[in-house]
Amino acid sequence: MSQQTTATRLTGLREARGWQARIDLPQITVFAAAASMIFIVALLLIFIAWQGIQLFVKDGVPVGQILSATWQPDAQNGPTNFGLLPFIAGTVFVTAGALIISTPLSVGLALFLSEVAPKWARAIVQPALEIFVGIPSVVWGWLGITILVPFLAHTFHGQGAISLPVIGQVASVPGFLTGFSWLAGSLVLSIMILPTITSVSYDAFRAVPQEIRTGSLALGTTRWQTIRHILVPSALSGVLTGVVLGMTRAAGEALAVQMVIGNSPTLPASLTQPVTTLTSQITLDMGNTVFGEPWQDALWTMSLVLLIISISSVVLVRVINKRRMAS
Amino acid sequence: MTANAGPTVGRPNGPHPSLRRKTSRGTILADRAATVVLWGTGVFVLALLGSILVHFALAAWGVVSPSFVLTDPSDSALGGIMPVLWNSIYMLVLTMLIAVPVGLLGGIYMSEYAGENALTNAIRFAEEAISSVPSIVVGLFGLIIFVDDLHMGFTALGGALALTLFNLPLMTRLSEQALRAVPQDERSASLALGATKWQTIRHVVVPLAIPGLVTGVILTAGRVFGEAAVLLFTSGIGTPPHYNFGNFDLLSQASPWSPFRPATTLSVYIYKLQSEGLGAYVHQIVDGSAAILISMVLIFNLGARFIGRLLTRRLTAA
């Protein structure tokens, strides 16, 4: 029965030789589906770049102005000044904070999963990580608002000791007034990027051949010596890739950060104070501005900055991986 | 001569000097400490997840009920989230209807046709680039293209299209992985029987990859279901009206079946409620909604595992 159908199909195939032989329709279709992504990236770049330069082209804002620190977008409150530095600095610092918290934890977790954990422990932790990835960012933000922010506000209220001067005056600033702060943003992000860094680092550790481990252990090293002197150096570029991917995710995360960060358009001065990021400001202001006015054009410029950050990080990952292939 | 040659690395007559003495106490202690710390990270992550789940289970207690899921929002009482939950499911189906076929076809190209050339490299770069673009920027892109340039306004269709292009790389990559996992022998056997390449793909490779493909679809669905930033400026953020499910006029703004109406989803609704912060019941409603979102994430994850395993057993046993 099945032979017959195959035979019929093959006959049909022979008859169809003609235009089908020359134009491979299936191949064209699947190619179009895959290549659509190139098209999407091109459109994305063109449209965001076009909107992003309107601030300079149409509104005549000098390019240098976006590097100033004053954000005064509302023409009704006097002369405007579109300084994007607070947002760029906020994104950089909040992301850096998240990486500093998350990287040791994630790499430790990856090492635990790949080197230490017995099978049963891995069978519990890995699905747990997948659930972490799945939890939507609004839920993380909500947890931030309802648990983390009140915790920070109550526990450390008014304690100036933990202030960390970064830019400008080296002065002690008050502790958490409200809990909405740089630290809250970094903490929420650090949990959100933990699965990303962990899974990429885990793959990198797994990719180190087993012989190298056994070889090292046979020389009498302890497991920790093997991890420190053999595994971590060999998997370093993979771990670095994970960190860059985590960084990209942290810099681009919008809602969860916006919900806990306080959204104050000033340069980040202390871990305990409200700051703002590119994504938060876009989220907040996009709905309240009119299409074509300079204020909204400045938001498009911010999204162009975000796009440049994310595309460069893709290039960075490629460079890291190419170096790994070469060495 | 050998006596004063000193310790040279690589000589066959003994281990490296740093290893010659017995493993010191400190080294062993460091190893023990490292083991404890590494176990600690595992326990920490599990405890964190556990406490989040328990927190939402407790917070949802007394909020989530059949009436919470099945009634409209209310200004004066707790009310429900039925319209936004409906929109989430509606958007999910609409998005998957577009994303799954395109992603599968793209995956077929990447797994079966793509050679090692500049074009493939460009597609991979595009794949990585879209995955790394912040979701809010994808939402803004949808805002220019669908809402402004195509004059669609805030629509479910615009939101679904934006979600599609955001999740296309993931769907394509997961399909590619599922297809690549099919053993090469199956393809060779089919080709040797005289089947064309496309026949082989359609009748041999894709059916064998179904467990992996289904897992990929469910994992993508989980991500689509919770996404909010892409939808803020494409499918709209507002309090949905009362839906009349008897209205099947697909062009009507009021019909819950129409893709041409604004559609606030559950995640967007959470964002909206917390940002407005008005109303006596906001806290409970958001807790309940978040609990439902997390339950869906659990269902999608466990479902992907369970169905994937079930299909593998079915298909390999047959």
XYZ file of C-alpha atoms in Angstrom, chain A residues 12-322:
311
model
C 3.589 12.452 -10.512
C 7.019 13.837 -9.933
C 8.325 12.660 -13.319
C 5.401 14.280 -15.082
C 5.896 17.492 -13.250
C 9.458 17.902 -14.452
C 9.453 21.073 -16.464
C 9.073 24.434 -14.870
C 9.278 22.890 -11.416
C 12.686 21.525 -12.181
C 13.951 24.944 -13.002
C 12.178 26.937 -10.288
C 12.354 25.214 -6.947
C 9.289 26.748 -5.355
C 9.762 25.196 -1.887
C 13.324 26.409 -1.720
C 12.290 29.918 -2.687
C 9.544 29.886 -0.048
C 11.722 28.731 2.819
C 14.463 31.101 1.746
C 12.011 33.998 1.751
C 10.910 33.071 5.272
C 14.491 33.030 6.555
C 15.576 36.104 4.633
C 12.571 38.055 5.926
C 14.635 38.620 9.058
C 17.248 40.548 7.071
C 14.409 42.621 5.661
C 13.025 43.244 9.158
C 16.395 44.375 10.507
C 16.869 46.688 7.547
C 13.416 48.228 8.028
C 13.997 48.549 11.759
C 17.295 50.349 11.245
C 15.957 52.639 8.537
C 12.775 53.655 10.335
C 14.255 54.117 13.800
C 17.283 55.949 12.386
C 15.044 58.220 10.305
C 12.853 59.077 13.278
C 15.891 59.334 15.512
C 17.628 62.023 13.466
C 14.530 64.230 13.193
C 15.549 65.944 16.413
C 18.627 67.294 14.637
C 17.288 67.599 11.090
C 13.799 68.974 11.585
C 13.956 70.573 15.028
C 17.445 71.973 14.516
C 18.778 70.805 17.858
C 22.597 70.769 17.704
C 23.977 67.232 17.949
C 26.197 68.215 20.877
C 23.183 69.162 22.965
C 22.187 65.558 23.559
C 25.397 65.118 25.528
C 24.412 67.790 28.022
C 22.938 66.891 31.376
C 19.807 69.018 31.389
C 16.524 67.475 30.332
C 13.962 70.210 29.752
C 11.744 68.970 26.914
C 8.622 71.024 27.569
C 8.509 74.248 25.532
C 5.830 75.617 27.876
C 8.340 75.723 30.733
C 10.806 77.988 28.954
C 13.602 77.207 26.496
C 14.030 73.508 25.809
C 17.199 71.517 26.258
C 17.396 67.910 25.159
C 20.276 66.529 27.198
C 20.186 62.753 27.005
C 23.168 62.239 29.288
C 21.063 61.445 32.399
C 19.304 58.669 30.499
C 22.402 57.234 28.883
C 24.302 57.383 32.178
C 21.313 55.869 33.988
C 21.136 52.976 31.538
C 24.883 52.386 31.809
C 24.987 52.530 35.618
C 21.857 50.503 36.261
C 23.080 47.869 33.796
C 26.542 47.864 35.354
C 25.012 47.395 38.801
C 22.949 44.481 37.556
C 26.001 42.851 35.974
C 28.097 43.262 39.118
C 25.412 41.536 41.164
C 24.391 38.945 38.625
C 27.653 37.789 37.050
C 29.220 36.061 40.096
C 25.895 34.503 40.985
C 25.209 33.291 37.439
C 28.697 31.947 36.840
C 28.559 30.216 40.227
C 25.231 28.693 39.321
C 26.551 27.577 35.931
C 29.560 25.962 37.643
C 27.254 24.326 40.151
C 25.110 22.880 37.382
C 27.977 21.716 35.213
C 30.555 20.564 37.789
C 29.065 20.015 41.204
C 25.384 19.213 41.042
C 24.327 15.581 41.078
C 21.842 14.602 38.421
C 18.802 15.039 40.638
C 19.783 18.583 41.639
C 20.307 19.541 38.002
C 16.883 18.087 37.189
C 15.349 20.541 39.655
C 17.421 23.681 39.062
C 17.318 23.672 35.256
C 13.496 23.680 34.966
C 13.436 26.323 37.696
C 15.671 28.526 35.537
C 13.337 28.042 32.577
C 10.465 29.280 34.703
C 12.580 32.295 35.688
C 13.025 33.122 31.999
C 9.292 32.837 31.458
C 8.186 35.204 34.229
C 7.030 38.370 32.425
C 8.803 41.647 33.098
C 5.656 43.317 34.463
C 5.552 40.638 37.146
C 9.178 41.324 38.098
C 8.343 45.020 38.222
C 5.343 44.356 40.420
C 7.428 42.247 42.794
C 9.895 45.133 42.843
C 7.230 47.663 43.768
C 5.441 45.568 46.346
C 8.373 43.839 48.059
C 11.805 45.194 47.171
C 11.080 48.932 47.194
C 9.241 48.940 50.561
C 11.975 46.712 51.989
C 14.709 49.125 50.917
C 12.726 52.123 52.136
C 12.034 50.674 55.574
C 15.307 48.973 56.259
C 17.743 51.606 55.088
C 15.705 54.761 55.386
C 17.870 57.789 55.986
C 21.096 55.904 56.426
C 23.685 57.913 54.562
C 26.436 55.373 55.027
C 25.636 53.352 51.913
C 25.753 56.254 49.524
C 28.204 55.777 46.698
C 29.267 58.950 44.948
C 29.955 58.331 41.316
C 29.596 61.559 39.419
C 29.994 65.111 40.609
C 30.224 65.942 44.261
C 31.710 63.447 46.628
C 29.240 63.978 49.393
C 27.178 61.829 51.615
C 23.628 61.752 50.393
C 20.619 60.608 52.358
C 19.676 56.959 52.220
C 16.577 55.657 50.548
C 13.811 58.185 50.757
C 11.249 56.119 48.935
C 13.081 52.964 47.945
C 12.678 53.749 44.248
C 16.335 53.830 43.304
C 19.282 52.847 41.151
C 19.874 49.882 43.485
C 16.272 48.680 43.151
C 16.577 48.793 39.359
C 19.881 46.924 39.395
C 18.543 44.259 41.772
C 15.435 43.584 39.702
C 17.510 43.431 36.512
C 20.119 41.176 38.078
C 17.464 38.532 38.683
C 16.034 38.966 35.185
C 19.391 38.443 33.455
C 20.488 35.602 35.732
C 19.071 32.847 33.495
C 20.692 34.370 30.391
C 24.217 34.523 31.813
C 23.802 31.169 33.547
C 22.662 29.208 30.511
C 25.310 30.622 28.170
C 28.079 30.065 30.750
C 26.760 26.582 31.451
C 27.049 25.708 27.762
C 30.592 27.084 27.745
C 31.623 24.937 30.744
C 29.959 21.865 29.237
C 31.880 22.442 26.004
C 35.220 21.908 27.785
C 36.216 18.304 26.953
C 35.921 15.798 29.797
C 39.540 14.624 29.217
C 40.829 18.003 30.331
C 38.984 17.657 33.650
C 40.137 14.109 34.247
C 43.652 15.059 33.200
C 43.756 17.871 35.706
C 42.266 15.802 38.524
C 44.698 12.978 37.777
C 47.541 15.401 38.475
C 46.224 15.634 42.010
C 44.361 18.928 41.864
C 41.205 19.493 43.808
C 37.943 20.204 42.024
C 38.169 23.893 42.881
C 41.723 24.118 41.485
C 40.496 22.475 38.288
C 37.619 24.920 38.056
C 39.773 27.967 38.769
C 42.847 27.182 36.723
C 41.478 25.007 33.918
C 37.742 25.409 33.377
C 37.245 29.123 33.891
C 40.146 30.125 31.604
C 39.047 27.733 28.856
C 35.417 28.804 29.030
C 36.157 32.497 29.495
C 35.003 33.673 26.071
C 31.759 31.741 26.470
C 31.161 33.304 29.876
C 31.944 36.706 28.387
C 29.364 36.095 25.656
C 26.809 35.350 28.352
C 27.682 38.562 30.192
C 27.323 40.624 27.006
C 23.958 39.011 26.266
C 22.849 39.710 29.834
C 24.033 43.286 29.456
C 22.007 43.692 26.267
C 18.906 42.375 27.961
C 19.410 44.603 30.988
C 19.974 47.737 28.923
C 16.866 47.059 26.856
C 14.497 46.056 29.617
C 11.785 48.662 29.929
C 8.782 48.043 32.131
C 10.297 46.304 35.156
C 12.983 48.983 35.446
C 10.604 51.856 34.920
C 8.433 50.555 37.741
C 11.151 50.541 40.429
C 13.688 53.155 39.421
C 11.921 56.343 40.408
C 12.366 58.072 37.032
C 14.226 61.176 38.007
C 15.994 62.692 34.986
C 19.178 63.610 36.815
C 22.663 62.165 36.642
C 22.982 59.091 38.864
C 24.574 60.292 42.090
C 23.963 57.488 44.523
C 22.761 53.915 44.605
C 20.019 54.982 46.955
C 18.521 57.709 44.789
C 16.013 57.663 41.955
C 17.531 57.682 38.470
C 16.122 57.050 35.036
C 17.032 55.111 31.917
C 16.486 55.432 28.176
C 13.836 52.732 28.167
C 11.930 54.103 31.170
C 11.725 57.600 29.757
C 10.483 56.315 26.390
C 7.863 54.182 28.113
C 6.685 57.066 30.263
C 6.639 59.890 27.726
C 5.755 58.274 24.409
C 2.049 58.176 25.169
C 1.940 61.756 26.468
C 3.647 63.491 23.561
C 2.419 64.504 20.125
C 3.893 62.926 17.015
C 6.349 65.322 15.374
C 6.996 67.628 18.332
C 10.629 67.966 19.458
C 9.899 66.239 22.779
C 8.780 63.078 20.989
C 11.605 63.340 18.469
C 14.015 63.253 21.418
C 12.388 59.987 22.512
C 12.999 58.576 19.042
C 16.623 59.650 19.346
C 16.781 57.681 22.615
C 15.412 54.612 20.873
C 18.051 55.035 18.175
C 20.699 55.070 20.915
C 19.195 51.840 22.309
C 19.210 50.263 18.863
C 22.869 51.202 18.376
C 23.721 49.693 21.787
C 21.981 46.416 20.963
C 23.410 46.046 17.459
C 26.920 46.793 18.722
C 26.551 44.140 21.394
C 25.686 41.588 18.692
C 28.853 42.606 16.869
C 30.794 42.374 20.148
C 29.544 38.820 20.757
C 30.624 37.894 17.229
C 34.088 39.324 17.808
C 34.426 37.402 21.093
C 33.347 34.171 19.430
C 35.594 34.662 16.428
